[in-house]
Coordinates of C-alpha atoms in Angstrom, one line a residue:
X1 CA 39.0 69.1 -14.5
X2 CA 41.5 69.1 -17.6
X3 CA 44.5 66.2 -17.1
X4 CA 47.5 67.3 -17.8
X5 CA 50.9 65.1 -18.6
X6 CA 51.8 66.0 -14.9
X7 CA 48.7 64.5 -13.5
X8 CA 47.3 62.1 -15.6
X9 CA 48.6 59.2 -13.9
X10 CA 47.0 60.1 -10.7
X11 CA 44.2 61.0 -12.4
X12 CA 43.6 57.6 -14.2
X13 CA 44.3 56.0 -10.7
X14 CA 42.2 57.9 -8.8
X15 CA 39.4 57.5 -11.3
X16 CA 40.0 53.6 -11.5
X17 CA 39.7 53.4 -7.7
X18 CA 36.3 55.6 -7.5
X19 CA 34.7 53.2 -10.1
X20 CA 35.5 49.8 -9.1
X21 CA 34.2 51.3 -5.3
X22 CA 31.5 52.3 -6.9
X23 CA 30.5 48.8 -8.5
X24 CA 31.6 46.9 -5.2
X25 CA 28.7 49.4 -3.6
X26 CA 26.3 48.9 -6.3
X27 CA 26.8 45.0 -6.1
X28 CA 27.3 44.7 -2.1
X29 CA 23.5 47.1 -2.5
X30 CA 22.5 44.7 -4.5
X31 CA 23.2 41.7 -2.0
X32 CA 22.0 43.3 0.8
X33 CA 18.7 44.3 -0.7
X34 CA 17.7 40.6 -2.0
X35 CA 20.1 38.7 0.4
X36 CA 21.9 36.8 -2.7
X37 CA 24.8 37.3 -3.7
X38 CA 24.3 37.2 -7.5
X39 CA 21.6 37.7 -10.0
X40 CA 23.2 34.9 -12.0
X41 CA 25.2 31.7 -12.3
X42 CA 28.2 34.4 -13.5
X43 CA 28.4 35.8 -10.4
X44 CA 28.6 32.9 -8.7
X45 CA 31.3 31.1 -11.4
X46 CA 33.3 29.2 -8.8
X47 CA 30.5 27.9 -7.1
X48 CA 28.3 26.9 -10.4
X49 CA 28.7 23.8 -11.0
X50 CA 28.4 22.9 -7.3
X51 CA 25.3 24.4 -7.0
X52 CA 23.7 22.7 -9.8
X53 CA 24.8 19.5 -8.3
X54 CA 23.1 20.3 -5.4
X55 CA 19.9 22.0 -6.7
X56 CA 19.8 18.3 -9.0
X57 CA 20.2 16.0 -6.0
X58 CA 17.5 18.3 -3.7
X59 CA 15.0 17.9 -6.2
X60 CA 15.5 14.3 -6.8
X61 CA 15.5 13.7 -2.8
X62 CA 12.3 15.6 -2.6
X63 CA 11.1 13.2 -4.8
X64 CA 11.8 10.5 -3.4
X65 CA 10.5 11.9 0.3
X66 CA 7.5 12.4 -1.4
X67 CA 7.5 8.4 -2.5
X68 CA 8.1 7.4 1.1
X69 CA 5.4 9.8 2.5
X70 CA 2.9 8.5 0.1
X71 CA 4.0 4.6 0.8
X72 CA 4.7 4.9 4.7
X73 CA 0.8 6.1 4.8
X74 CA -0.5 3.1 2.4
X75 CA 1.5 0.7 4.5
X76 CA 0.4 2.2 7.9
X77 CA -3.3 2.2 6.6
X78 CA -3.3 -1.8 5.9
X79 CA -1.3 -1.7 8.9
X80 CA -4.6 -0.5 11.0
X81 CA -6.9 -2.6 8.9
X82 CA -4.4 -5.9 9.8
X83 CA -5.2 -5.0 13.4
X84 CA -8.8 -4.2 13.2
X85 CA -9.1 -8.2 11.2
X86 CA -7.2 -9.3 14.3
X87 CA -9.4 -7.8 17.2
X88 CA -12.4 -9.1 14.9
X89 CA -11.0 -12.4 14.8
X90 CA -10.2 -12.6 18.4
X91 CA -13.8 -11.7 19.1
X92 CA -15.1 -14.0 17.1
X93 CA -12.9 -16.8 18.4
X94 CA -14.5 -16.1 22.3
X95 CA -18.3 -16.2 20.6
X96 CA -17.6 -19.4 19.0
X97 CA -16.2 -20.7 22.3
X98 CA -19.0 -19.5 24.2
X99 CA -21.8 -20.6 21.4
X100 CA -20.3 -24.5 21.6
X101 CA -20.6 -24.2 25.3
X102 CA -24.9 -25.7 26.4
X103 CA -24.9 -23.6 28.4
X104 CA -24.4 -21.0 27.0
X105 CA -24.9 -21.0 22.9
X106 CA -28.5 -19.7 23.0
X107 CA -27.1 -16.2 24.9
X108 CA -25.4 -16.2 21.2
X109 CA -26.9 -15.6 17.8
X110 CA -23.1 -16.8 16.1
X111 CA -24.5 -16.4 12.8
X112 CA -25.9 -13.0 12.9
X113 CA -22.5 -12.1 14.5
X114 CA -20.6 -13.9 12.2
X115 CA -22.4 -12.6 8.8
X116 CA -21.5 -8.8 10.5
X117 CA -17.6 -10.2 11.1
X118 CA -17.6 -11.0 7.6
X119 CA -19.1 -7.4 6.3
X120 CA -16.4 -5.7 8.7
X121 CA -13.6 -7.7 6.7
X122 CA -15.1 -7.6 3.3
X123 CA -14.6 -3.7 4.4
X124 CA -11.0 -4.0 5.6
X125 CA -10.1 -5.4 2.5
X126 CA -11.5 -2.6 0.6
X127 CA -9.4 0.1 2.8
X128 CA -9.2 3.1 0.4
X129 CA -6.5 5.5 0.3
X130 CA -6.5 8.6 -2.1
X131 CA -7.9 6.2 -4.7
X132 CA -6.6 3.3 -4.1
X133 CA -7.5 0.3 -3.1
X134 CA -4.9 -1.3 -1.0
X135 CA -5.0 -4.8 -0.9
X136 CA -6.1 -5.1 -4.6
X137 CA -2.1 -5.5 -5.9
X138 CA -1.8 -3.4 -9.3
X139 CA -5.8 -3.2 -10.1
X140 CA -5.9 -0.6 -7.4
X141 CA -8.7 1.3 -8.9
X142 CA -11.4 -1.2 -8.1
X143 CA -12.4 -3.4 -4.9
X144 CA -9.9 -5.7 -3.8
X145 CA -13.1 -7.7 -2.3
X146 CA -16.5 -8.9 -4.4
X147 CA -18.8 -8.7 -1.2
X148 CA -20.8 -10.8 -3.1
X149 CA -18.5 -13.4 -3.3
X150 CA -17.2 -13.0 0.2
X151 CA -19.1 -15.5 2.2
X152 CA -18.6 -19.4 1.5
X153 CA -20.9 -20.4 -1.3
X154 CA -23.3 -23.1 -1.1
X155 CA -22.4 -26.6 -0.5
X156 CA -24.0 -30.1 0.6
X157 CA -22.1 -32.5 2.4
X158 CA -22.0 -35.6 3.2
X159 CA -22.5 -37.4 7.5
X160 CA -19.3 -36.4 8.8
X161 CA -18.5 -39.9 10.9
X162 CA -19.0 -41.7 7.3
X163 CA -15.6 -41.9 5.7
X164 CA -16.4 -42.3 1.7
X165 CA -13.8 -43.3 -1.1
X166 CA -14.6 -43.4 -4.9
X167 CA -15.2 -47.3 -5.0
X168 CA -17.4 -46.8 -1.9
X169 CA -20.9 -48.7 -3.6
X170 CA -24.2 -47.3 -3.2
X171 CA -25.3 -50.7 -2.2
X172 CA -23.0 -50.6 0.9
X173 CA -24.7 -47.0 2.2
X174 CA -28.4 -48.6 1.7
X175 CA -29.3 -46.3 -1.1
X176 CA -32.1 -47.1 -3.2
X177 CA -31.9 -46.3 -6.9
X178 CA -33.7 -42.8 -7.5
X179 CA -32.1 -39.4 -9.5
X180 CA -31.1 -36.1 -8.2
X181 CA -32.2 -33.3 -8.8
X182 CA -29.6 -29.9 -8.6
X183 CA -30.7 -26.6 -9.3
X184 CA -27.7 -24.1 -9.3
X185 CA -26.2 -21.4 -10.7
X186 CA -23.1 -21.4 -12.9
X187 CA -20.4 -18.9 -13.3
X188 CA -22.6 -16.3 -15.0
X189 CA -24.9 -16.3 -12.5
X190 CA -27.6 -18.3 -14.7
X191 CA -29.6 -20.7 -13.0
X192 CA -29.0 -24.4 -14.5
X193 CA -31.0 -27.9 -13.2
X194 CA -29.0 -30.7 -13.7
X195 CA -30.9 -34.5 -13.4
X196 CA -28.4 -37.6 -12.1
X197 CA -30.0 -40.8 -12.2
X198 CA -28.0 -43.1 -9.7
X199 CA -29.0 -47.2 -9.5
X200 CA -28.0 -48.7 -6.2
X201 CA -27.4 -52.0 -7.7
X202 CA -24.3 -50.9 -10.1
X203 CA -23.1 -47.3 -9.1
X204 CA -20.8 -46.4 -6.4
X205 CA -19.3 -42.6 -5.4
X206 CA -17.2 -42.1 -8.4
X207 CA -19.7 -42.6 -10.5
X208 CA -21.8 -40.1 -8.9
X209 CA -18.7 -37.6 -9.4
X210 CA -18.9 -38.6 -12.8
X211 CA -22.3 -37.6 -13.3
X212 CA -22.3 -34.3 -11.8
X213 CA -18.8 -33.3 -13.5
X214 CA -19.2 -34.4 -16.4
X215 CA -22.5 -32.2 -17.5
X216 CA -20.7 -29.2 -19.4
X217 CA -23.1 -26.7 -18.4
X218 CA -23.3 -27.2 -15.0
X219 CA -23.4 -25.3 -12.5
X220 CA -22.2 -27.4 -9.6
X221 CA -19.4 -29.8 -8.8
X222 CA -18.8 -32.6 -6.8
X223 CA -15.4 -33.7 -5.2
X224 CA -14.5 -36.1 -2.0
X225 CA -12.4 -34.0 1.2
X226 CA -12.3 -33.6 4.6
X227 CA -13.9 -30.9 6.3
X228 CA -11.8 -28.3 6.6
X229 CA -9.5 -30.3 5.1
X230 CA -9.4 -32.5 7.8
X231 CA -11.1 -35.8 8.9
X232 CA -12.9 -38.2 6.8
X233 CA -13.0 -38.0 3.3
X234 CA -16.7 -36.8 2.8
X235 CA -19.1 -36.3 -0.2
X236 CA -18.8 -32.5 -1.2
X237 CA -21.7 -31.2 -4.2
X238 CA -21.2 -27.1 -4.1
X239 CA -22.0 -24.5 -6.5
X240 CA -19.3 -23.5 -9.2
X241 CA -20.2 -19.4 -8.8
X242 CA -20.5 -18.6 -5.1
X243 CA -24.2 -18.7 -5.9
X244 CA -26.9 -21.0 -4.3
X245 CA -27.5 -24.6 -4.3
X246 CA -30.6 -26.9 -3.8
X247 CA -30.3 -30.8 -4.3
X248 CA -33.8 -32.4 -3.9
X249 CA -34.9 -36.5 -5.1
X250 CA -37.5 -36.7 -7.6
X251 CA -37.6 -40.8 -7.6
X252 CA -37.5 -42.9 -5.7
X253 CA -34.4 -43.1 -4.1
X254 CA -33.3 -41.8 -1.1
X255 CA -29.1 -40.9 -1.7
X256 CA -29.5 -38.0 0.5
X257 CA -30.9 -39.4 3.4
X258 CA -28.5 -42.3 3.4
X259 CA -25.3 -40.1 2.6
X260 CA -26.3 -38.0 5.4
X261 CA -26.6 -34.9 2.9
X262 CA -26.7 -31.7 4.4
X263 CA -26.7 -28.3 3.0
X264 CA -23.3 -25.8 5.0
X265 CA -21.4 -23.4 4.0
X266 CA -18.4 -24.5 1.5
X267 CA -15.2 -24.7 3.7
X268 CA -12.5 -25.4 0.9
X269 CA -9.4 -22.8 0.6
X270 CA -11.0 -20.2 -1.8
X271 CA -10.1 -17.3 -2.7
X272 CA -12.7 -16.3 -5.4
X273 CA -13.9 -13.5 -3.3
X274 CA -10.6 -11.5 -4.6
X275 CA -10.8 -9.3 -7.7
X276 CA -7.5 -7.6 -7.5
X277 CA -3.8 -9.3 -9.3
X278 CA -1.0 -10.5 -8.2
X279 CA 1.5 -7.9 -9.1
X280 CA 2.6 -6.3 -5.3
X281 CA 3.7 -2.5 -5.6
X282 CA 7.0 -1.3 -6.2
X283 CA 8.2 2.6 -4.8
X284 CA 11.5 4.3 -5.9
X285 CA 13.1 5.5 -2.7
X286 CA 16.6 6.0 -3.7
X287 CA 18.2 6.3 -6.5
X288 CA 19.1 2.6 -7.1
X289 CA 16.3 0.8 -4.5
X290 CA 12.8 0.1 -5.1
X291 CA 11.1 -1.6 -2.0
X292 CA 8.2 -3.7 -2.7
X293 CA 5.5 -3.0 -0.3
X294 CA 1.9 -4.6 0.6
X295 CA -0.4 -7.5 1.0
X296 CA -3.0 -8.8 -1.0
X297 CA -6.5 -9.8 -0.2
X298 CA -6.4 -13.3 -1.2
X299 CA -3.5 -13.8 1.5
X300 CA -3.7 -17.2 3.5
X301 CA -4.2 -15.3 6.1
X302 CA -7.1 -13.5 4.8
X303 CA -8.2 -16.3 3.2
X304 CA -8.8 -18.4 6.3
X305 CA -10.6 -15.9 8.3
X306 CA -12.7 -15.4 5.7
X307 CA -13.4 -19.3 5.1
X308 CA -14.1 -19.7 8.9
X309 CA -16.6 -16.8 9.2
X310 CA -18.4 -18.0 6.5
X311 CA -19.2 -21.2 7.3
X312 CA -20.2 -19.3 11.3
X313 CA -22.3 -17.3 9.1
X314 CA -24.2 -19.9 7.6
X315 CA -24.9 -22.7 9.9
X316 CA -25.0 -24.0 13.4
X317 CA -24.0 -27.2 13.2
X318 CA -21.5 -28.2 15.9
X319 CA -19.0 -29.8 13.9
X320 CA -19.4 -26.8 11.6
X321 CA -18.8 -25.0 13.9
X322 CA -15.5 -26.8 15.5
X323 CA -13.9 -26.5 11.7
X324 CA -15.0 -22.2 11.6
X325 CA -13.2 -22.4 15.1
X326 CA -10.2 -23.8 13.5
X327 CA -9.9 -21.6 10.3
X328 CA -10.4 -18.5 12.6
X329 CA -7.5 -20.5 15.4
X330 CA -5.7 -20.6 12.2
X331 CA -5.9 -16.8 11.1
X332 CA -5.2 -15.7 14.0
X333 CA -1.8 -17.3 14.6
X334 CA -1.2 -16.1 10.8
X335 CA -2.0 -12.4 10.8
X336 CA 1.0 -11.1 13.5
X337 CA 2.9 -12.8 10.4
X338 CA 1.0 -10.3 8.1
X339 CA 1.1 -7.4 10.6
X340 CA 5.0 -8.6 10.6
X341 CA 5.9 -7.9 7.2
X342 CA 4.1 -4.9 7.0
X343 CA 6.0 -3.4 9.9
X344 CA 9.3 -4.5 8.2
X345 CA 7.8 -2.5 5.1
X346 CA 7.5 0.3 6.8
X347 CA 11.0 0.0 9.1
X348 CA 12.5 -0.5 5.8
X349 CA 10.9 3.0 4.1
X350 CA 11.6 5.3 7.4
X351 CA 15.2 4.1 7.1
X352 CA 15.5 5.9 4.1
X353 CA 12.9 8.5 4.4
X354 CA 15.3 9.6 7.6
X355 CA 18.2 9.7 5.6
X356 CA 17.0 12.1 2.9
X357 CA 15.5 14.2 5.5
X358 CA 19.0 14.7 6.7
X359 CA 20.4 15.2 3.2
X360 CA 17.9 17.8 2.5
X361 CA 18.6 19.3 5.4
X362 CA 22.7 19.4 4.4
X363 CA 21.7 20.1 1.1
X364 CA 19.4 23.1 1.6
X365 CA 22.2 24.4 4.2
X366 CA 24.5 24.0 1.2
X367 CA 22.7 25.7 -1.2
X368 CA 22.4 28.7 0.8
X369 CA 26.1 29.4 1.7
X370 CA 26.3 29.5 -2.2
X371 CA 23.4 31.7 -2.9
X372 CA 23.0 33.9 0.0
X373 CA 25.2 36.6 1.8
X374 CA 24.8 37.3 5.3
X375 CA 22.9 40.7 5.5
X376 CA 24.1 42.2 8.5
X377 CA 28.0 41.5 7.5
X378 CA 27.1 42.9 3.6
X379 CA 25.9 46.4 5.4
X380 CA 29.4 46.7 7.4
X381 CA 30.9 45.8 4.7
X382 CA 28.9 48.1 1.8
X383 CA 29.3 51.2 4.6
X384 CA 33.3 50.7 4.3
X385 CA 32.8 50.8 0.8
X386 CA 31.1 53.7 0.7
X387 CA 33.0 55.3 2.9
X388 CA 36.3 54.5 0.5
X389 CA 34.1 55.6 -2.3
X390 CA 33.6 59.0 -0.9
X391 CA 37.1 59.4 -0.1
X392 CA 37.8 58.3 -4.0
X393 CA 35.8 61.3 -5.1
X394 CA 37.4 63.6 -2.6
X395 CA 40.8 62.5 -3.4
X396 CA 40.1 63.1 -7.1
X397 CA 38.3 66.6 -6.1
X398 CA 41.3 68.2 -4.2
X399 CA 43.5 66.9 -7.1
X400 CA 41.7 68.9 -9.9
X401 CA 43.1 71.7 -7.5
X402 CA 46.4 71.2 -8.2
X403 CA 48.4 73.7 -10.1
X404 CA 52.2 75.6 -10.5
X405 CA 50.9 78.5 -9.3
X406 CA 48.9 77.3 -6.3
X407 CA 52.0 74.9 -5.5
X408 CA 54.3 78.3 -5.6
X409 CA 51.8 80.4 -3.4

């Protein structure tokens, strides 16, 4: 077709209209076949920057689901273990009923039981989660629990009725003058004798103490306390490394016999079982909030149930026994504290993980008005398009027709 003056405006219109329905079918072809509306941000211009705000904050509350995913499971795993020490406990608490009762304690082996109650916790305490040892603070990658050191270490004691003070004389208990001899182990686990030579006529109990204490490589100390710390203050000699302990006379004398001296478990507070730190774990859950989160081993808690079951574990003396009944008493009225907390932990982490499940939700939902076309709509749409762009090239077709001589026929 050649434009003339006469048509050239009708022309240029006509040709306009054919190619901007041509690129609204290309592009509405284009949406329909991927379901976006644009290959780029420049199709998209008004809604850019929007988008980008809400791509950033979906990846960043991703993030952070993924943080209270990964603490909510840590926190329900010491959760379980929590529960697990407290049906332990409670069992124990009915076996060491039961083994002060006569007539029943020889239906219970209580040490047997209790050396297994104390395995089970040692285990507990370990709890291991994708790595991580949960109860071991920031040294997560290594036991939280030396089973070694979990049981009380060795310890002799003085006769529990006898209450002792540091000016307490030798003379007065009817000891004879003789020397001790202790063979122990000190912190490295090296075996060291010590020899105290006590004379009834001059010494009393702090001098003892300040025999035993003041020998620089020693591997045991001596202190006065209750048992349990309660009762009457009582002559404590125990091994400095959770190793073992023997105390035998080589003269003479007879201080152990006198004293009352016998060798059970060492019931101080102690926590030298725990290898972990003190640093407790922090999680980013939002984008100004950390929550703190978990329990260490050496809790009091812990701590007691463990000093109870080892002293069960290593002797059956009644009155023994009657303070490993109160440590365990004393644990178990502790851990729904520990359980406690926990739970807040993880109340406090489901609070949030629900609100950035509902923001990814919005978000996602957001992103997608943006991005996306709705396909079904884009076909009606692209088939009046097309239908406008066949018109355009019919229009344009019947125009080329025109001339004088067909207008005058």
């Amino acid at each position: 077709m050649v434009s003339r003056v006469a048509t050239y405006t009708n022309h240029t219109l006509l040709s306009d209209l054919a190619i901007r329905n041509a690129a609204k079918v290309t592009d509405l072809q284009n949406q329909a076949s991927s379901g976006y509306k644009s290959r780029d941000y420049a199709g998209i211009a008004d809604s850019a920057q929007r988008l980008l705000n809400l791509e950033g904050e979906y990846t960043r509350t991703e993030q952070y689901l993924r943080n209270t995913t990964q603490a909510k499971l840590r926190l329900q795993s010491m959760e379980s273990a929590v529960d697990s020490m407290m049906t332990i406990a409670t069992e124990m608490k009915s076996l060491l009923i039961q083994a002060s009762s006569a007539q029943q304690a020889d239906d219970v082996n209580i040490k047997d039981e209790a050396k297994q109650a104390l395995q089970q916790i040692a285990n507990l305490l370990n709890t291991n989660l994708d790595g991580r040892y949960l109860f071991a603070g920031g040294r997560s990658e290594e036991p939280a629990v030396d089973l070694d050191k979990i049981g009380a270490p060795d310890n002799y004691m003085s006769d529990m009725d006898v209450a002792l003070t540091g000016a307490t004389t030798l003379a007065s208990l009817g000891v004879t003058t003789g020397q001790l001899q202790i063979v122990s182990t000190d912190v490295n686990g090296n075996s060291v004798t010590t020899n105290v030579n006590y004379n009834a006529a001059t010494d009393d109990i702090d001098d003892i103490l300040d025999a035993i204490n003041s020998v620089t490589t020693n591997g045991a100390i001596a202190s006065l306390r209750g048992f349990g710390g309660n009762g009457n203050p009582l002559l404590n000699i125990e091994n400095v490394g959770n190793g073992s302990i023997t105390i035998t006379e080589t003269g003479a004398g007879d201080f152990l016999t006198q004293l009352g001296m016998e060798k059970i478990p060492n019931p101080r507070p102690d926590a030298d079982y725990y290898d972990g730190d003190q640093q407790i774990l922090e999680v980013r859950i939002d984008e100004q909030y950390n929550v703190s989160y978990g329990i260490l081993a050496d809790n009091p808690a812990f701590q007691k149930l463990v000093q109870g079951l080892g002293i069960a574990a290593g002797t059956e003396d009644q009155d023994a026994m009657t303070v490993a009944l109160g440590f365990i008493n004393d644990a178990i009225n502790d851990l729904p504290n520990v359980q406690g907390q926990i739970g807040l932990d993880i109340s406090n982490v489901e609070r949030f993980e629900t609100r950035h499940q509902d923001f990814k939700v919005f978000a996602a939902q957001a992103i997608s008005d943006i991005e996306t076309v709705d396909v079904p709509l884009t076909l009606a749409e692209l088939s009046q398009y097309e239908t406008a762009l066949q018109a355009s090239f019919i229009a344009i077709s019947r125009a080329s027709d025109l001339s004088l001589a067909n207008y005058l026929r």
